[in-house]
Coordinates of C-alpha atoms and ligand atoms in Angstrom, one line a residue:
M1 CA 0.1 -0.4 0.1
T2 CA 1.3 3.4 -1.1
Q3 CA 1.5 5.4 2.1
P4 CA 0.8 8.9 2.8
R5 CA 4.0 11.1 3.4
S6 CA 4.5 12.4 6.8
I7 CA 6.6 15.1 5.8
N8 CA 6.0 18.1 3.5
P9 CA 8.0 18.4 0.7
A10 CA 8.0 22.2 1.1
K11 CA 10.6 21.2 4.2
P12 CA 13.5 19.6 2.3
A13 CA 12.8 22.6 -0.2
R14 CA 13.0 25.4 1.9
E15 CA 16.2 24.0 3.8
W16 CA 17.6 24.1 0.1
A17 CA 16.7 27.5 -0.2
R18 CA 18.9 28.4 2.6
L19 CA 22.1 26.1 1.7
S20 CA 22.3 27.9 -2.0
R21 CA 21.5 31.3 -3.9
L22 CA 20.4 29.0 -6.7
R23 CA 17.0 28.2 -8.1
P24 CA 16.7 25.9 -10.9
T25 CA 14.1 25.8 -13.2
L26 CA 15.9 22.7 -14.4
G27 CA 15.8 19.5 -12.2
L28 CA 18.0 16.1 -13.2
V29 CA 18.0 12.8 -11.7
L30 CA 20.8 11.1 -12.5
G31 CA 20.8 7.1 -12.8
S32 CA 23.1 4.6 -13.6
G33 CA 25.6 5.5 -16.1
F34 CA 24.7 9.2 -15.6
Q35 CA 26.5 10.1 -12.1
A36 CA 29.7 10.7 -14.5
A37 CA 27.8 14.4 -15.5
L38 CA 28.8 15.6 -12.1
A39 CA 32.2 15.9 -13.0
N40 CA 31.2 19.2 -15.5
L41 CA 29.0 20.6 -13.1
A42 CA 30.8 24.1 -10.9
V43 CA 29.2 22.8 -7.6
D44 CA 27.3 25.8 -5.0
A45 CA 26.0 23.1 -3.0
E46 CA 25.6 19.7 -1.9
I47 CA 23.6 17.5 0.3
P48 CA 24.2 14.4 1.4
Y49 CA 20.3 12.2 1.1
D50 CA 20.9 11.4 4.7
H51 CA 20.1 15.0 5.4
V52 CA 16.8 15.4 3.4
P53 CA 14.2 14.4 5.7
G54 CA 12.2 12.0 3.6
F55 CA 14.8 10.3 1.0
P56 CA 15.0 7.0 1.1
P57 CA 18.8 5.1 1.3
V58 CA 20.0 4.6 -1.7
G59 CA 21.1 1.1 -2.6
V60 CA 22.8 0.4 -5.9
G61 CA 26.8 0.7 -6.2
G62 CA 27.6 3.5 -8.3
H63 CA 24.7 5.8 -6.9
A64 CA 26.3 8.2 -4.4
G65 CA 22.8 9.4 -3.2
K66 CA 23.2 13.0 -2.7
V67 CA 21.3 16.6 -4.2
V68 CA 23.9 18.8 -6.3
L69 CA 23.4 22.2 -7.1
G70 CA 25.5 23.9 -9.2
H71 CA 26.0 25.6 -13.4
F72 CA 26.4 23.7 -16.6
G73 CA 27.7 27.0 -18.2
E74 CA 25.2 30.1 -17.3
T75 CA 22.4 27.3 -16.6
P76 CA 22.0 26.6 -12.8
V77 CA 20.7 22.7 -12.2
V78 CA 19.4 21.3 -9.1
A79 CA 20.5 17.2 -9.8
L80 CA 19.3 14.2 -7.7
S81 CA 22.5 11.8 -7.9
G82 CA 21.6 8.2 -7.2
R83 CA 18.0 7.1 -6.7
A84 CA 16.1 4.8 -4.7
H85 CA 14.6 1.8 -6.4
Y86 CA 10.9 0.0 -5.9
Y87 CA 12.8 -3.2 -5.8
E88 CA 14.8 -2.6 -2.8
G89 CA 11.4 -2.4 -0.6
H90 CA 10.4 1.2 -0.6
S91 CA 7.2 2.2 -1.1
L92 CA 6.6 4.3 -4.7
A93 CA 5.5 7.5 -2.5
D94 CA 9.6 6.9 -1.0
V95 CA 10.9 6.5 -4.4
T96 CA 9.4 9.1 -6.1
F97 CA 9.5 12.1 -2.7
G98 CA 12.7 13.4 -4.4
I99 CA 10.4 14.9 -7.7
R100 CA 7.7 16.4 -4.7
V101 CA 10.5 18.3 -3.0
L102 CA 12.2 19.6 -6.8
A103 CA 9.1 20.6 -7.4
A104 CA 8.5 22.6 -4.2
F105 CA 11.6 23.5 -5.1
G106 CA 10.1 25.3 -8.3
V107 CA 11.8 22.8 -10.2
Q108 CA 9.6 23.5 -13.4
D109 CA 11.4 20.8 -16.1
L110 CA 12.6 17.4 -15.4
L111 CA 15.3 15.1 -17.2
L112 CA 15.2 11.7 -16.1
T113 CA 17.9 9.3 -16.5
N114 CA 18.9 5.7 -16.4
A115 CA 20.3 2.6 -17.7
A116 CA 18.1 0.0 -19.3
G117 CA 17.7 -3.0 -21.9
G118 CA 17.3 -2.6 -25.6
L119 CA 14.9 -4.7 -27.5
N120 CA 14.6 -2.9 -30.5
R121 CA 17.1 -4.9 -32.9
K122 CA 18.8 -1.6 -34.0
F123 CA 19.7 -1.1 -30.6
R124 CA 23.4 -1.7 -29.3
P125 CA 24.9 -1.6 -25.9
G126 CA 26.1 2.2 -25.2
D127 CA 23.5 3.4 -27.7
F128 CA 21.1 5.8 -25.7
M129 CA 17.5 6.3 -26.4
A130 CA 14.9 9.0 -25.4
F131 CA 11.5 8.2 -24.2
S132 CA 9.0 9.0 -26.5
D133 CA 6.3 7.4 -24.0
H134 CA 6.1 4.4 -21.7
I135 CA 4.4 1.3 -20.7
N136 CA 4.2 1.3 -16.6
F137 CA 4.6 -2.8 -15.8
M138 CA 5.4 -2.5 -12.5
G139 CA 1.9 -3.4 -11.2
A140 CA 1.9 0.1 -8.7
N141 CA 1.3 3.3 -9.6
P142 CA 3.0 5.9 -7.0
L143 CA -0.3 8.2 -7.1
R144 CA -2.4 4.7 -5.0
G145 CA -3.4 6.0 -2.0
P146 CA -5.4 9.0 -0.4
A147 CA -5.8 11.9 -3.0
L148 CA -3.2 14.5 -2.4
P149 CA -4.6 18.2 -1.7
G150 CA -4.7 20.3 -4.5
L151 CA -3.0 18.2 -6.8
P152 CA -5.2 16.2 -9.8
R153 CA -6.0 12.3 -8.8
F154 CA -6.7 11.4 -12.3
V155 CA -3.1 12.7 -13.8
D156 CA -3.3 12.3 -17.7
L157 CA -0.3 11.0 -19.4
T158 CA -1.0 11.3 -23.0
R159 CA 2.1 13.3 -23.6
A160 CA 4.1 12.2 -20.6
Y161 CA 7.2 13.6 -22.5
D162 CA 7.9 16.6 -23.6
P163 CA 8.1 17.1 -27.2
A164 CA 10.1 20.6 -27.1
L165 CA 12.2 18.9 -24.3
G166 CA 12.6 16.1 -26.5
K167 CA 14.0 18.1 -29.6
L168 CA 16.6 19.2 -27.1
L169 CA 17.3 16.0 -25.9
A170 CA 18.3 15.1 -29.3
R171 CA 20.0 18.3 -30.8
A172 CA 22.6 17.6 -27.3
G173 CA 22.7 14.3 -28.9
R174 CA 24.0 15.0 -31.6
A175 CA 26.3 17.9 -30.3
A176 CA 27.9 14.8 -27.9
R177 CA 28.5 12.8 -30.9
L178 CA 26.3 9.7 -29.7
R179 CA 23.7 7.5 -31.0
L180 CA 20.7 9.0 -29.7
H181 CA 17.5 6.5 -30.7
T182 CA 13.7 7.3 -29.7
G183 CA 11.3 4.6 -28.2
V184 CA 8.9 3.5 -25.7
Y185 CA 10.5 2.6 -22.4
L186 CA 8.4 -0.4 -20.0
A187 CA 9.5 -0.3 -16.4
V188 CA 8.9 -3.5 -14.2
S189 CA 9.9 -3.5 -10.7
G190 CA 12.5 -5.9 -10.8
P191 CA 15.1 -7.1 -9.4
S192 CA 15.5 -10.1 -11.4
Y193 CA 15.9 -9.5 -15.5
E194 CA 13.6 -10.8 -17.5
T195 CA 12.8 -14.3 -19.4
P196 CA 13.4 -14.7 -23.0
A197 CA 10.1 -15.2 -23.5
E198 CA 8.8 -12.0 -20.9
I199 CA 11.3 -9.8 -23.7
R200 CA 9.4 -11.3 -26.5
A201 CA 6.0 -10.7 -25.2
F202 CA 7.2 -6.6 -24.4
A203 CA 8.4 -6.3 -28.2
R204 CA 4.9 -7.2 -29.2
L205 CA 3.7 -5.0 -27.0
G206 CA 5.2 -2.0 -28.3
A207 CA 8.3 -1.8 -26.0
D208 CA 12.0 -0.4 -27.1
A209 CA 13.9 -0.7 -24.0
V210 CA 13.1 -2.2 -20.4
G211 CA 14.5 -1.0 -17.1
M212 CA 13.5 -1.4 -13.1
S213 CA 13.1 2.8 -12.7
T214 CA 11.6 6.5 -13.9
V215 CA 8.5 5.6 -15.0
P216 CA 7.0 6.5 -10.9
E217 CA 8.8 9.6 -11.4
T218 CA 7.5 10.5 -14.6
I219 CA 4.1 10.0 -13.1
V220 CA 4.3 12.2 -9.9
A221 CA 6.6 14.5 -11.9
R222 CA 3.6 14.7 -14.3
Q223 CA 1.1 15.3 -11.3
C224 CA 3.0 18.5 -10.2
G225 CA 2.9 19.9 -13.4
L226 CA 6.5 18.9 -14.6
R227 CA 7.4 18.9 -17.9
V228 CA 9.3 15.7 -18.3
A229 CA 12.4 14.2 -20.6
A230 CA 14.0 11.1 -20.4
V231 CA 16.6 9.1 -21.3
S232 CA 18.4 6.0 -20.9
C233 CA 21.5 4.2 -21.2
L234 CA 21.0 1.0 -23.2
T235 CA 23.7 -0.6 -21.2
N236 CA 22.8 -4.0 -22.4
L237 CA 20.5 -6.1 -25.0
A238 CA 17.1 -7.7 -23.4
A239 CA 17.3 -10.8 -22.0
G240 CA 17.3 -13.6 -25.4
R241 CA 18.3 -10.7 -27.6
G242 CA 22.4 -11.4 -27.5
G243 CA 24.3 -14.3 -27.4
G244 CA 25.0 -14.9 -23.4
T245 CA 22.9 -14.2 -20.3
L246 CA 22.6 -10.8 -18.5
S247 CA 24.9 -9.7 -15.2
H248 CA 24.3 -6.3 -13.3
A249 CA 28.6 -6.6 -14.0
E250 CA 27.7 -5.8 -17.5
V251 CA 25.2 -2.9 -17.1
L252 CA 28.2 -1.2 -15.0
E253 CA 30.9 -1.6 -18.0
T254 CA 29.2 -0.2 -20.2
A255 CA 28.0 2.7 -18.4
A256 CA 31.2 3.2 -17.3
R257 CA 32.9 3.1 -21.0
V258 CA 29.8 5.5 -22.3
Q259 CA 29.8 8.3 -19.0
V260 CA 31.7 10.6 -20.8
Q261 CA 29.3 10.6 -23.9
A262 CA 26.2 10.4 -21.5
G263 CA 28.0 13.4 -19.4
R264 CA 28.2 15.7 -22.4
L265 CA 24.5 14.8 -23.7
L266 CA 23.5 16.0 -19.9
E267 CA 25.7 19.1 -20.0
N268 CA 24.9 20.1 -23.6
F269 CA 20.9 19.4 -23.0
A270 CA 21.5 21.8 -20.2
I271 CA 23.6 24.6 -21.7
N272 CA 20.9 24.7 -24.5
Y273 CA 18.1 24.6 -22.4
G274 CA 19.8 27.7 -20.2
K275 CA 19.5 29.3 -23.9
I276 CA 16.3 29.0 -24.8
R277 CA 15.1 29.7 -21.1
L278 CA 17.2 32.6 -20.6
Ligands
HPA1 N1 15.9 -5.5 -17.6 C1 15.8 -4.3 -16.4 N2 16.1 -3.4 -16.1 C2 18.2 -3.3 -16.4 C3 17.9 -4.0 -17.6 C4 17.7 -5.0 -18.0 O1 17.7 -5.5 -19.5 N3 19.6 -3.5 -18.2 C5 19.4 -2.3 -17.5 N4 18.5 -2.0 -16.4

């Protein structure tokens, strides 16, 4: 059962506002493979998640678990570096609490990132995919539970991923010289990987990539009125699509191989975003 949150997201947002003078309208969630983006960020403030009441601890290796405020070029951003996952046992309310804090902090546009397995036969490990849409196959929805005052109960997801932000992402992909596809992301709860039969079924449903995150964050962000873009680092071919078996080591290996490109993608996106907004 998704529990109502006892902590008001405005509270951590007020605390962040005390720690930094930056008031970014762009928020980033850095998943597996995208943490290296921080190397190019001019950091103004860092807040470990365990200093933010309401943030669940993050469990996956390579995820630092901190809020970082800084600039890419002239563009101020606030980044959640590392995320808690549903498969760790957290409620989806906890998993998505950071998105509500970003919204309370004044963020209007959100770029979500993750690692995913590629179903589409054109995809190769190390490519990237911008979301055109998603399929929620987690068996859970972060909005389940009591209605939240002032927010829509039945959230429209017709255009979950913003076309204008998608164009910015495509431009950033070209500038970063990486293979950026567009496609449908299907979210499962994990933590086991899929069977080849599941992957064949998901492909028939229209999925191009599969992963264990991001969709709950999109849903909550849309409830909060944020515009959303999302991008996967395709770390592996989905089960049965390649010759061998799947491992987390392979996911980490590919993510490490393309981390510089992933960082450039986010930096270019943020810089172009700033030019349009400013
Ligand atoms: N399946 C689910 N989640 C993933 C995968 C995958 O193949 N690769 C990275 N995250």
